[in-house]
Amino acid sequence: MAVEKPHMNLAVIGHIDHGKSTTVGRLLFETGAVAPHIIESFRKEAESKGKGSFEFAWVMDSLKEERERGITIDIAHKRFDTDKFYFTVVDCPGHRDFVKNMITGASQADAALLVVAAPDGVMEQTKEHVFLSRTLGINQLIIGINKMDAAKYDEKRYNEVKEQLSQLLKVVGYKPDAISFIPMSAFVGDNISKPSENTPWYKGPTVLDALNALTEPEKPTNLPMRLPIQDVYSISGIGTVPVGRVETGIMKKGMKVSFMPANKEGEIKSIEMHHEEIPQALPGDNVGFNVRGIGKGDIRRGDVCGAADVPPTVAEEFIAQVVVLHHPSALTVGYTPVFHCHTAQIACSFVELMKKLDPRTGQVKEENPTFLKTGDAAIVKIRPTQPMVIEKVKEIPQLGRFAVRDMGSTIAAGVCMDITPKQMR
Amino acid sequence: MGNVAIIVKIMPESPEVDREALKAAVRAAVPVDDIQEEPIGFGLVALKAAVVVPDSAGAPDEVEAALQKIDGVASAEIVESTLV
Ligand SMILES: Nc1nc2c(ncn2[C@@H]2O[C@H](COP(=O)(O)OP(=O)(O)OP(=O)(O)O)[C@@H](O)[C@H]2O)c(=O)[nH]1
Ligand SMILES: [Mg+2]
């Protein structure tokens, strides 16, 4: 019996038109994830239409149509296998309004494949996505310098783009030396599954090699237990039942827990998942649990359940690194949009703009800037208008990220660097 | 501009909410391609609906808002999104 390979969520990111979808298609194709009979039927169709060569683009187009005709929950995700892992691919939506869902959503990407077209180099969305991957806590990155066929497979151009990218990556704290920059063509198939003769100067891994070299992420079971509350129920004959997804640590039956900012304590009487009672719940588990000592009215969505001895942190103020994704004019001190952090949605004020960062050098471009605009990255001080749980991204990354929204549109994304905690006892 | 498949997790207000009626209301509110049940515990069952929306401004909010308005829904929240 084959042992199931470890699973990885792979986000494919990059600027508009740089070849993300083509790359996903190519990966599915080269790893055999597209059924052979589908490819065969296209080959036949191509022949019958008198086309001498089989056109890869056709396959992709028709698969796209097929997907759009009727999506099911299972095939919403594209899956392919390499020797070591099975991957599900998230081809990230381009519009920033989807960013909130990526930050608060269920399936955190374990690695990202950044696609950059060689003829264009680093573009606006390349920059945005690199900042976002960091914000989302994606620590493993592979870079595909795509469309090398359209850049005459020129080593000099490859090096220029690699250099541009290295600068950008350093700013947000990635180590370019530890990252593969693969010259490729999703269209032609260069350096995807085997080294290409078109790039004899390149000695590094192919895309599949780089995917196989990723490391399996560990479940954050060693961190303090945190479960942001989604909904709270009062079930007859049982009592108060909060529902949510364990983000970190282990929730155990009998455990003493603390709910913040509600500032209530209780004891876990029982935990259920898939309608079965379980002795403990792990990160990623969607559970309902019955707590002794808590009434339905005591806690609500946005509160966080944590271990009583390491209770969730309530912030008086916090310092954050943010990237402004879109602001119609200028963001200044006093601005109070809604912060979406785990299941909480709380209006928070920008009380200080501390530093503006230069994306090209990583250096502080300006101390105490008077405003921030679209595309800026900055260190800022934030004060929630109501008690709110947030954690330092270095300590509990899952609860250290947020999206900033205003009037129905996404303004910024960021991570919490430091906290002035509110004394709750 | 492409289309995005989003998966929305819908929680009922109580275990007593009629699931089939809720599914019908969900289908009437947004263009659903698939609905699955995810049992949680204590009689509570989440619905997971796959919906395809354009990759454009406001699209995810509109779906969440339309579903939150349904009688018997406690919360509706997008848990996954990917281009199709
Ligand atoms: N020459 C060349 N063209 C490519 C390559 N990869 C993709 N293209 C072309 O570039 C265009 C955009 O490709 P897509 O895969 O749709 O790009 P994308 O990044 O998914 O675009 P959006 O989803 O719109 O952001 C298409 O016309 C592709 O055929 C490549 O390796 N070489
Ligand atoms: Mg695309």
Coordinates of C-alpha atoms and ligand atoms in Angstrom, one line a residue:
Chain A
M1 CA 0.0 0.0 0.0
A2 CA 1.3 3.4 -1.0
V3 CA 1.7 5.7 1.9
E4 CA 0.0 9.0 1.3
K5 CA 2.6 11.7 0.5
P6 CA 2.8 14.8 2.7
H7 CA 0.5 17.5 1.5
M8 CA 1.5 21.1 0.6
N9 CA -0.6 24.1 -0.3
L10 CA 1.2 26.0 -3.1
A11 CA 0.2 29.6 -3.9
V12 CA 1.0 30.8 -7.4
I13 CA 1.6 34.5 -7.4
G14 CA 2.9 37.3 -9.7
H15 CA 2.0 40.3 -11.8
I16 CA -0.9 40.2 -14.3
D17 CA -0.1 38.3 -17.5
H18 CA 3.3 37.1 -16.3
G19 CA 2.1 33.5 -16.9
K20 CA 0.7 32.2 -13.6
S21 CA -2.2 30.2 -15.1
T22 CA 0.0 28.9 -17.9
T23 CA 2.5 27.8 -15.3
V24 CA -0.2 26.0 -13.2
G25 CA -1.4 24.3 -16.4
R26 CA 2.1 23.3 -17.3
L27 CA 2.7 21.8 -13.9
L28 CA -0.5 19.8 -14.0
F29 CA 0.4 18.6 -17.5
E30 CA 4.0 17.6 -16.8
T31 CA 3.1 15.8 -13.6
G32 CA 0.4 13.8 -15.3
A33 CA -2.4 15.5 -13.3
V34 CA -4.3 16.0 -16.5
A35 CA -5.7 12.7 -17.6
P36 CA -3.9 11.1 -20.6
H37 CA -7.3 10.6 -22.4
I38 CA -7.9 14.3 -22.3
I39 CA -4.5 15.0 -23.8
E40 CA -5.1 12.3 -26.4
S41 CA -8.4 13.7 -27.4
F42 CA -6.7 17.1 -28.0
R43 CA -4.0 15.5 -30.0
K44 CA -6.6 13.9 -32.2
E45 CA -8.5 17.1 -32.6
A46 CA -5.4 18.9 -33.5
E47 CA -4.6 16.3 -36.2
S48 CA -8.1 16.3 -37.6
K49 CA -7.9 20.1 -38.0
G50 CA -4.7 19.7 -40.0
K51 CA -2.6 21.2 -37.3
G52 CA 0.8 19.5 -37.5
S53 CA 1.8 20.1 -33.9
F54 CA 0.0 19.5 -30.7
E55 CA -0.8 22.8 -29.0
F56 CA -0.5 22.9 -25.3
A57 CA -2.5 26.1 -25.1
W58 CA -5.6 24.2 -26.4
V59 CA -5.5 21.8 -23.5
M60 CA -5.3 24.7 -21.0
D61 CA -8.2 26.6 -22.6
S62 CA -10.5 23.6 -22.7
L63 CA -9.7 22.6 -19.1
K64 CA -10.5 26.1 -18.1
E65 CA -13.9 25.9 -19.8
E66 CA -14.5 22.6 -18.1
R67 CA -13.8 24.0 -14.7
E68 CA -16.0 27.0 -15.3
R69 CA -18.9 24.8 -16.4
G70 CA -19.3 23.2 -13.0
I71 CA -17.0 23.6 -10.2
T72 CA -17.3 21.3 -7.2
I73 CA -15.7 21.7 -3.9
D74 CA -13.2 19.0 -4.6
I75 CA -11.9 20.2 -8.0
A76 CA -11.9 23.9 -7.0
H77 CA -8.4 23.0 -6.0
K78 CA -6.0 21.8 -8.7
R79 CA -3.9 18.9 -7.5
F80 CA -0.7 17.5 -8.7
D81 CA 1.9 15.1 -7.4
T82 CA 5.7 15.2 -7.3
D83 CA 8.0 12.5 -6.0
K84 CA 7.8 13.8 -2.5
F85 CA 4.6 15.7 -2.0
Y86 CA 1.1 16.2 -3.3
F87 CA 0.3 19.8 -3.9
T88 CA -2.9 21.7 -4.1
V89 CA -2.5 24.8 -6.1
V90 CA -4.1 28.1 -5.2
D91 CA -3.9 30.4 -8.2
C92 CA -4.3 33.6 -6.3
P93 CA -7.0 36.0 -7.3
G94 CA -5.5 39.2 -8.6
H95 CA -8.0 41.6 -6.9
R96 CA -7.0 42.9 -3.5
D97 CA -10.5 42.4 -2.2
F98 CA -9.7 38.7 -1.9
V99 CA -6.7 39.5 0.4
K100 CA -8.8 39.5 3.5
N101 CA -9.9 35.9 2.8
M102 CA -6.3 34.8 2.3
I103 CA -5.4 36.3 5.7
T104 CA -8.3 35.0 7.7
G105 CA -9.1 31.9 5.6
A106 CA -8.6 28.3 6.3
S107 CA -5.9 27.1 4.0
Q108 CA -2.7 28.9 4.6
A109 CA -0.2 28.4 1.8
D110 CA 2.9 26.5 2.8
A111 CA 5.0 27.7 -0.1
A112 CA 4.7 30.2 -3.0
L113 CA 5.8 30.1 -6.6
L114 CA 6.4 33.6 -7.8
V115 CA 6.1 34.0 -11.5
V116 CA 8.0 36.9 -13.1
A117 CA 8.1 37.5 -16.8
A118 CA 11.7 38.0 -17.9
P119 CA 10.9 40.7 -20.5
D120 CA 9.1 42.8 -17.9
G121 CA 11.0 42.1 -14.7
V122 CA 9.6 43.3 -11.3
M123 CA 6.3 45.0 -11.7
E124 CA 3.8 46.6 -9.3
Q125 CA 1.9 43.4 -8.4
T126 CA 5.2 41.4 -8.1
K127 CA 6.1 43.8 -5.3
E128 CA 2.7 43.7 -3.7
H129 CA 2.6 39.9 -3.8
V130 CA 6.1 39.5 -2.3
F131 CA 5.0 41.8 0.6
L132 CA 1.8 39.8 0.9
S133 CA 3.5 36.4 1.0
R134 CA 5.6 37.7 3.8
T135 CA 2.6 39.1 5.6
L136 CA 0.8 35.8 5.1
G137 CA 3.8 34.0 6.7
I138 CA 4.8 32.1 3.6
N139 CA 8.4 31.3 4.4
Q140 CA 9.3 29.1 1.4
L141 CA 9.5 30.8 -2.0
I142 CA 10.4 29.5 -5.4
I143 CA 10.9 32.0 -8.2
G144 CA 10.2 31.2 -11.8
I145 CA 11.7 33.8 -14.2
N146 CA 9.2 33.0 -17.0
K147 CA 8.9 33.7 -20.7
M148 CA 12.6 33.2 -21.2
D149 CA 11.7 32.2 -24.8
A150 CA 10.5 35.7 -25.3
A151 CA 13.8 37.0 -23.9
K152 CA 16.0 35.0 -26.3
Y153 CA 17.0 32.8 -23.3
D154 CA 19.5 35.5 -22.5
E155 CA 21.6 34.9 -19.4
K156 CA 22.2 38.6 -19.0
R157 CA 18.5 39.4 -18.8
Y158 CA 18.0 36.5 -16.4
N159 CA 20.7 38.0 -14.1
E160 CA 19.2 41.5 -14.3
V161 CA 15.7 40.2 -13.2
K162 CA 17.3 38.0 -10.5
E163 CA 19.1 41.1 -9.1
Q164 CA 15.9 43.2 -9.1
L165 CA 14.1 40.5 -7.3
S166 CA 16.9 39.9 -4.8
Q167 CA 16.7 43.5 -3.7
L168 CA 13.0 43.3 -3.3
L169 CA 13.1 40.0 -1.3
K170 CA 15.7 41.4 1.1
V171 CA 13.5 44.3 2.1
V172 CA 10.8 42.0 3.4
G173 CA 13.2 39.7 5.1
Y174 CA 13.5 36.8 2.6
K175 CA 17.1 35.5 2.0
P176 CA 17.7 35.5 -1.7
D177 CA 20.7 33.2 -1.4
A178 CA 18.4 30.5 -0.1
I179 CA 15.9 30.8 -2.9
S180 CA 15.9 29.2 -6.4
F181 CA 15.6 31.6 -9.3
I182 CA 14.6 29.3 -12.2
P183 CA 14.8 30.6 -15.8
M184 CA 11.8 29.0 -17.4
S185 CA 9.1 29.0 -20.1
A186 CA 5.7 27.8 -19.1
F187 CA 4.8 28.0 -22.7
V188 CA 7.6 25.9 -24.2
G189 CA 8.2 23.8 -21.1
D190 CA 11.8 24.8 -20.3
N191 CA 13.2 23.9 -16.9
I192 CA 9.9 22.7 -15.6
S193 CA 10.5 19.0 -15.3
K194 CA 13.9 18.6 -17.0
P195 CA 16.9 20.9 -17.6
S196 CA 16.4 22.8 -20.9
E197 CA 18.9 22.8 -23.7
N198 CA 17.9 26.4 -24.3
T199 CA 19.6 27.5 -21.1
P200 CA 22.9 25.7 -21.0
W201 CA 24.3 28.5 -18.7
Y202 CA 21.8 27.6 -16.0
K203 CA 23.0 24.8 -13.6
G204 CA 20.3 25.1 -10.9
P205 CA 17.2 23.0 -10.2
T206 CA 14.1 22.7 -12.4
V207 CA 10.7 23.8 -11.0
L208 CA 9.9 20.2 -10.0
D209 CA 13.3 19.8 -8.4
A210 CA 12.7 23.0 -6.4
L211 CA 9.2 21.8 -5.4
N212 CA 10.6 18.5 -4.2
A213 CA 13.2 20.3 -2.1
L214 CA 10.6 22.2 -0.1
T215 CA 10.3 21.2 3.6
E216 CA 7.1 20.0 5.0
P217 CA 5.7 22.6 7.4
E218 CA 5.3 21.5 11.0
K219 CA 1.9 21.8 12.7
P220 CA 2.1 24.6 15.2
T221 CA 1.3 22.3 18.1
N222 CA 4.1 23.6 20.4
L223 CA 2.7 27.2 20.5
P224 CA 0.2 28.2 23.2
M225 CA -3.4 27.1 22.4
R226 CA -5.4 29.6 20.4
L227 CA -8.9 29.2 18.9
P228 CA -10.6 32.3 17.6
I229 CA -14.4 32.1 18.1
Q230 CA -16.5 31.9 15.0
D231 CA -20.0 31.5 16.6
V232 CA -21.4 30.7 20.1
Y233 CA -24.3 28.4 20.7
S234 CA -26.5 27.5 23.6
I235 CA -27.4 23.9 23.1
S236 CA -30.3 22.5 25.1
G237 CA -29.2 19.8 27.6
I238 CA -25.5 20.7 27.0
G239 CA -24.8 24.3 27.6
T240 CA -22.6 26.9 26.0
V241 CA -20.8 25.6 22.8
P242 CA -18.4 27.9 21.0
V243 CA -17.3 26.9 17.5
G244 CA -14.1 27.6 15.7
R245 CA -10.8 26.4 14.2
V246 CA -7.8 25.6 16.4
E247 CA -5.0 27.8 15.0
T248 CA -2.2 26.9 17.3
G249 CA -1.5 24.5 20.2
I250 CA -3.6 21.7 21.4
M251 CA -7.0 22.0 23.0
K252 CA -7.6 19.2 25.5
K253 CA -10.6 18.0 27.4
G254 CA -10.4 19.1 31.0
M255 CA -8.2 22.1 30.1
K256 CA -8.7 25.4 31.8
V257 CA -9.2 28.1 29.3
S258 CA -9.4 31.9 29.1
F259 CA -11.5 33.9 26.7
M260 CA -10.2 37.3 25.7
P261 CA -11.0 40.2 25.5
A262 CA -14.2 38.9 27.3
N263 CA -11.9 38.1 30.3
K264 CA -13.8 35.0 31.3
E265 CA -12.4 31.6 32.4
G266 CA -13.9 28.2 32.0
E267 CA -13.1 24.5 31.7
I268 CA -13.4 22.4 28.6
K269 CA -15.9 19.7 29.3
S270 CA -16.0 18.0 25.9
I271 CA -14.8 18.6 22.3
E272 CA -16.6 17.3 19.2
M273 CA -15.5 17.2 15.5
H274 CA -17.4 15.5 12.7
H275 CA -20.0 14.7 15.3
E276 CA -17.7 12.6 17.3
E277 CA -16.3 13.3 20.7
I278 CA -12.5 13.7 20.6
P279 CA -10.0 14.0 23.5
Q280 CA -8.0 16.8 21.9
A281 CA -8.1 19.0 18.9
L282 CA -5.1 20.0 16.8
P283 CA -4.3 23.0 14.6
G284 CA -6.6 23.1 11.6
D285 CA -9.4 21.2 13.3
N286 CA -12.9 22.7 13.1
V287 CA -14.5 21.9 16.4
G288 CA -17.4 22.7 18.8
F289 CA -16.6 22.5 22.5
N290 CA -18.6 22.7 25.6
V291 CA -17.3 24.9 28.4
R292 CA -18.2 24.9 32.0
G293 CA -18.5 28.3 33.7
I294 CA -19.3 30.3 30.6
G295 CA -22.7 31.6 29.5
K296 CA -23.6 32.2 25.8
G297 CA -23.8 35.9 26.5
D298 CA -20.3 36.0 28.0
I299 CA -18.4 35.5 24.8
R300 CA -18.8 36.2 21.1
R301 CA -17.4 36.0 17.6
G302 CA -13.9 37.7 17.6
D303 CA -13.0 36.6 21.1
V304 CA -10.1 34.2 21.4
C305 CA -10.1 31.1 23.5
G306 CA -6.6 30.3 24.9
A307 CA -4.8 28.3 27.5
A308 CA -5.6 29.9 30.9
D309 CA -1.9 30.0 31.9
V310 CA -0.9 31.7 28.7
P311 CA -4.0 33.8 27.9
P312 CA -4.6 35.6 24.6
T313 CA -3.0 39.0 24.5
V314 CA -5.3 42.0 24.4
A315 CA -3.7 45.1 22.9
E316 CA -3.8 48.6 24.2
E317 CA -1.7 49.5 21.2
F318 CA 0.5 47.7 18.8
I319 CA 3.2 48.3 16.3
A320 CA 2.7 46.9 12.9
Q321 CA 4.4 46.6 9.5
V322 CA 1.9 47.4 6.8
V323 CA 1.7 47.6 3.1
V324 CA -0.8 49.9 1.6
L325 CA -2.6 48.1 -1.2
H326 CA -4.9 50.8 -2.2
H327 CA -5.9 54.1 -0.8
P328 CA -7.7 56.7 -2.9
S329 CA -5.7 59.6 -1.6
A330 CA -3.3 59.7 1.4
L331 CA -3.5 57.7 4.7
T332 CA -2.7 59.9 7.7
V333 CA -2.7 59.8 11.5
G334 CA -6.2 59.6 12.8
Y335 CA -7.4 57.3 10.0
T336 CA -9.7 54.6 11.6
P337 CA -10.6 51.8 9.3
V338 CA -11.7 48.3 10.2
F339 CA -9.0 45.7 11.0
H340 CA -9.8 42.1 10.2
C341 CA -7.7 39.9 12.4
H342 CA -8.6 36.2 12.9
T343 CA -12.4 36.3 13.4
A344 CA -12.4 39.8 14.9
Q345 CA -13.4 43.0 13.0
I346 CA -12.5 46.1 15.0
A347 CA -12.1 49.7 14.1
C348 CA -8.5 50.8 14.8
S349 CA -6.8 54.1 14.6
F350 CA -3.4 54.9 13.0
V351 CA -1.9 56.9 15.9
E352 CA 1.6 57.2 14.6
L353 CA 3.3 56.8 11.2
M354 CA 6.8 55.8 12.4
K355 CA 8.8 54.9 9.4
K356 CA 8.4 54.6 5.7
L357 CA 10.4 51.8 4.1
D358 CA 12.1 51.9 0.7
P359 CA 11.1 48.7 -1.2
R360 CA 14.3 48.9 -3.3
T361 CA 16.8 49.0 -0.5
G362 CA 15.0 47.9 2.6
Q363 CA 16.2 51.0 4.3
V364 CA 14.1 53.5 6.1
K365 CA 13.2 56.1 3.5
E366 CA 11.5 58.5 5.8
E367 CA 11.2 58.9 9.6
N368 CA 7.7 60.0 10.7
P369 CA 6.2 60.5 7.3
T370 CA 3.2 62.8 7.2
F371 CA 1.2 60.4 5.0
L372 CA 1.3 57.0 3.2
K373 CA -0.1 56.2 -0.2
T374 CA -0.8 53.2 -2.3
G375 CA 2.3 50.9 -2.6
D376 CA 4.0 52.2 0.5
A377 CA 5.3 49.9 3.2
A378 CA 5.7 51.4 6.7
I379 CA 6.0 50.8 10.4
V380 CA 3.0 52.3 12.2
K381 CA 1.4 52.4 15.6
I382 CA -2.2 51.3 15.9
R383 CA -4.7 51.7 18.7
P384 CA -7.9 49.5 18.7
T385 CA -11.0 51.5 19.5
Q386 CA -12.3 48.4 21.4
P387 CA -10.5 45.6 23.2
M388 CA -8.9 43.3 20.7
V389 CA -6.8 40.2 20.7
I390 CA -3.7 40.2 18.5
E391 CA -0.4 38.4 19.0
K392 CA 3.2 39.2 17.8
V393 CA 3.7 37.6 14.5
K394 CA 7.1 36.3 15.7
E395 CA 5.4 34.5 18.6
I396 CA 2.0 33.3 17.2
P397 CA 2.1 34.1 13.5
Q398 CA -1.5 32.8 12.9
L399 CA -2.9 35.5 15.1
G400 CA -0.4 38.2 14.1
R401 CA -1.8 39.1 10.7
F402 CA -4.5 41.4 9.6
A403 CA -6.2 43.0 6.6
V404 CA -7.4 46.6 6.7
R405 CA -10.7 47.5 5.1
D406 CA -12.7 50.6 4.7
M407 CA -15.9 51.3 2.8
G408 CA -16.0 47.8 1.4
S409 CA -12.5 47.9 -0.1
T410 CA -9.2 46.5 1.0
I411 CA -6.8 49.2 2.0
A412 CA -3.8 47.4 3.5
A413 CA -2.4 44.2 5.0
G414 CA 0.1 43.9 7.8
V415 CA 1.6 42.0 10.7
C416 CA 1.9 42.8 14.3
M417 CA 5.5 43.4 15.4
D418 CA 5.1 44.5 19.0
I419 CA 2.3 45.0 21.6
T420 CA 1.6 47.2 24.5
P421 CA -0.7 44.8 26.3
K422 CA -3.8 45.8 28.2
Q423 CA -3.8 44.6 31.8
M424 CA -6.9 42.3 32.1
R425 CA -6.5 41.2 35.7
Chain B
M1 CA -10.0 39.0 -15.8
G2 CA -10.6 35.6 -14.5
N3 CA -13.1 33.9 -12.3
V4 CA -12.5 32.9 -8.7
A5 CA -13.9 29.8 -7.0
I6 CA -14.6 30.6 -3.4
I7 CA -15.7 28.2 -0.7
V8 CA -18.0 29.7 1.9
K9 CA -18.6 28.1 5.3
I10 CA -22.1 28.7 6.5
M11 CA -23.1 28.1 10.1
P12 CA -26.7 27.7 11.1
E13 CA -28.2 29.6 14.0
S14 CA -29.0 26.3 15.8
P15 CA -29.0 22.6 15.3
E16 CA -32.7 22.8 14.7
V17 CA -32.5 24.8 11.5
D18 CA -33.9 22.8 8.6
R19 CA -30.8 21.9 6.5
E20 CA -32.5 21.2 3.2
A21 CA -34.5 24.5 3.5
L22 CA -31.2 26.3 4.2
K23 CA -29.5 24.7 1.2
A24 CA -32.3 25.9 -1.0
A25 CA -32.1 29.4 0.4
V26 CA -28.3 29.4 -0.2
R27 CA -28.9 28.3 -3.8
A28 CA -31.4 31.0 -4.3
A29 CA -29.2 33.7 -2.9
V30 CA -26.0 33.1 -4.8
P31 CA -24.9 31.0 -7.9
V32 CA -23.8 27.9 -6.1
D33 CA -22.1 25.1 -7.9
D34 CA -21.8 22.6 -5.1
I35 CA -22.9 22.3 -1.5
Q36 CA -21.4 19.9 1.0
E37 CA -22.2 19.3 4.7
E38 CA -19.4 19.4 7.3
P39 CA -20.6 18.0 10.7
I40 CA -19.1 19.9 13.6
G41 CA -20.5 18.6 16.8
F42 CA -23.4 18.9 19.3
G43 CA -25.8 18.5 16.3
L44 CA -24.3 21.5 14.5
V45 CA -23.6 21.0 10.8
A46 CA -21.7 23.6 8.7
L47 CA -22.6 23.9 5.0
K48 CA -19.8 24.5 2.6
A49 CA -20.8 26.1 -0.7
A50 CA -18.6 26.6 -3.8
V51 CA -19.4 29.7 -5.7
V52 CA -17.8 31.2 -8.8
V53 CA -17.4 35.0 -8.8
P54 CA -15.5 37.4 -11.0
D55 CA -12.0 38.4 -9.9
S56 CA -13.1 41.9 -9.2
A57 CA -13.8 44.5 -6.6
G58 CA -16.5 43.7 -4.0
A59 CA -17.2 40.2 -5.3
P60 CA -16.3 38.3 -2.2
D61 CA -18.1 40.7 0.1
E62 CA -21.3 40.5 -1.9
V63 CA -21.4 36.7 -1.5
E64 CA -20.8 36.8 2.2
A65 CA -23.4 39.6 2.7
A66 CA -26.1 37.8 0.6
L67 CA -25.6 34.6 2.7
Q68 CA -25.5 36.4 6.0
K69 CA -28.9 37.8 5.3
I70 CA -30.6 34.4 5.0
D71 CA -32.9 33.5 7.9
G72 CA -31.3 30.8 10.1
V73 CA -27.7 31.7 9.1
A74 CA -25.4 32.6 12.1
S75 CA -22.4 33.3 10.0
A76 CA -21.1 33.0 6.4
E77 CA -17.4 33.3 5.8
I78 CA -15.1 32.6 2.9
V79 CA -12.6 30.0 3.8
E80 CA -10.8 29.5 0.5
S81 CA -10.4 31.2 -2.8
T82 CA -8.6 30.2 -6.0
L83 CA -8.7 31.3 -9.7
V84 CA -10.4 28.7 -12.0
Ligands
LIG1 N1 6.3 33.6 -24.8 C1 5.7 33.2 -23.6 N2 4.4 33.5 -23.4 C2 3.9 33.0 -22.2 C3 4.6 32.2 -21.3 N3 3.8 31.9 -20.3 C4 2.6 32.5 -20.5 N4 2.7 33.2 -21.7 C5 1.6 34.0 -22.3 O1 1.4 35.2 -21.5 C6 0.0 35.5 -21.4 C7 -0.5 35.5 -20.0 O2 -0.4 34.2 -19.5 P1 -1.3 33.7 -18.2 O3 -0.8 32.4 -17.8 O4 -2.8 33.9 -18.5 O5 -0.9 34.8 -17.2 P2 -1.5 35.1 -15.7 O6 -0.3 35.5 -14.9 O7 -2.2 33.9 -15.3 O8 -2.4 36.3 -16.0 P3 -3.6 36.8 -15.1 O9 -4.3 35.7 -14.5 O10 -4.4 37.7 -16.1 O11 -2.9 37.7 -14.1 C8 -0.7 34.4 -22.3 O12 -0.9 35.0 -23.6 C9 0.3 33.3 -22.3 O13 0.2 32.5 -23.5 C10 5.9 31.8 -21.7 O14 6.6 31.1 -21.0 N5 6.4 32.3 -22.8
MG2 MG -4.2 33.8 -14.7

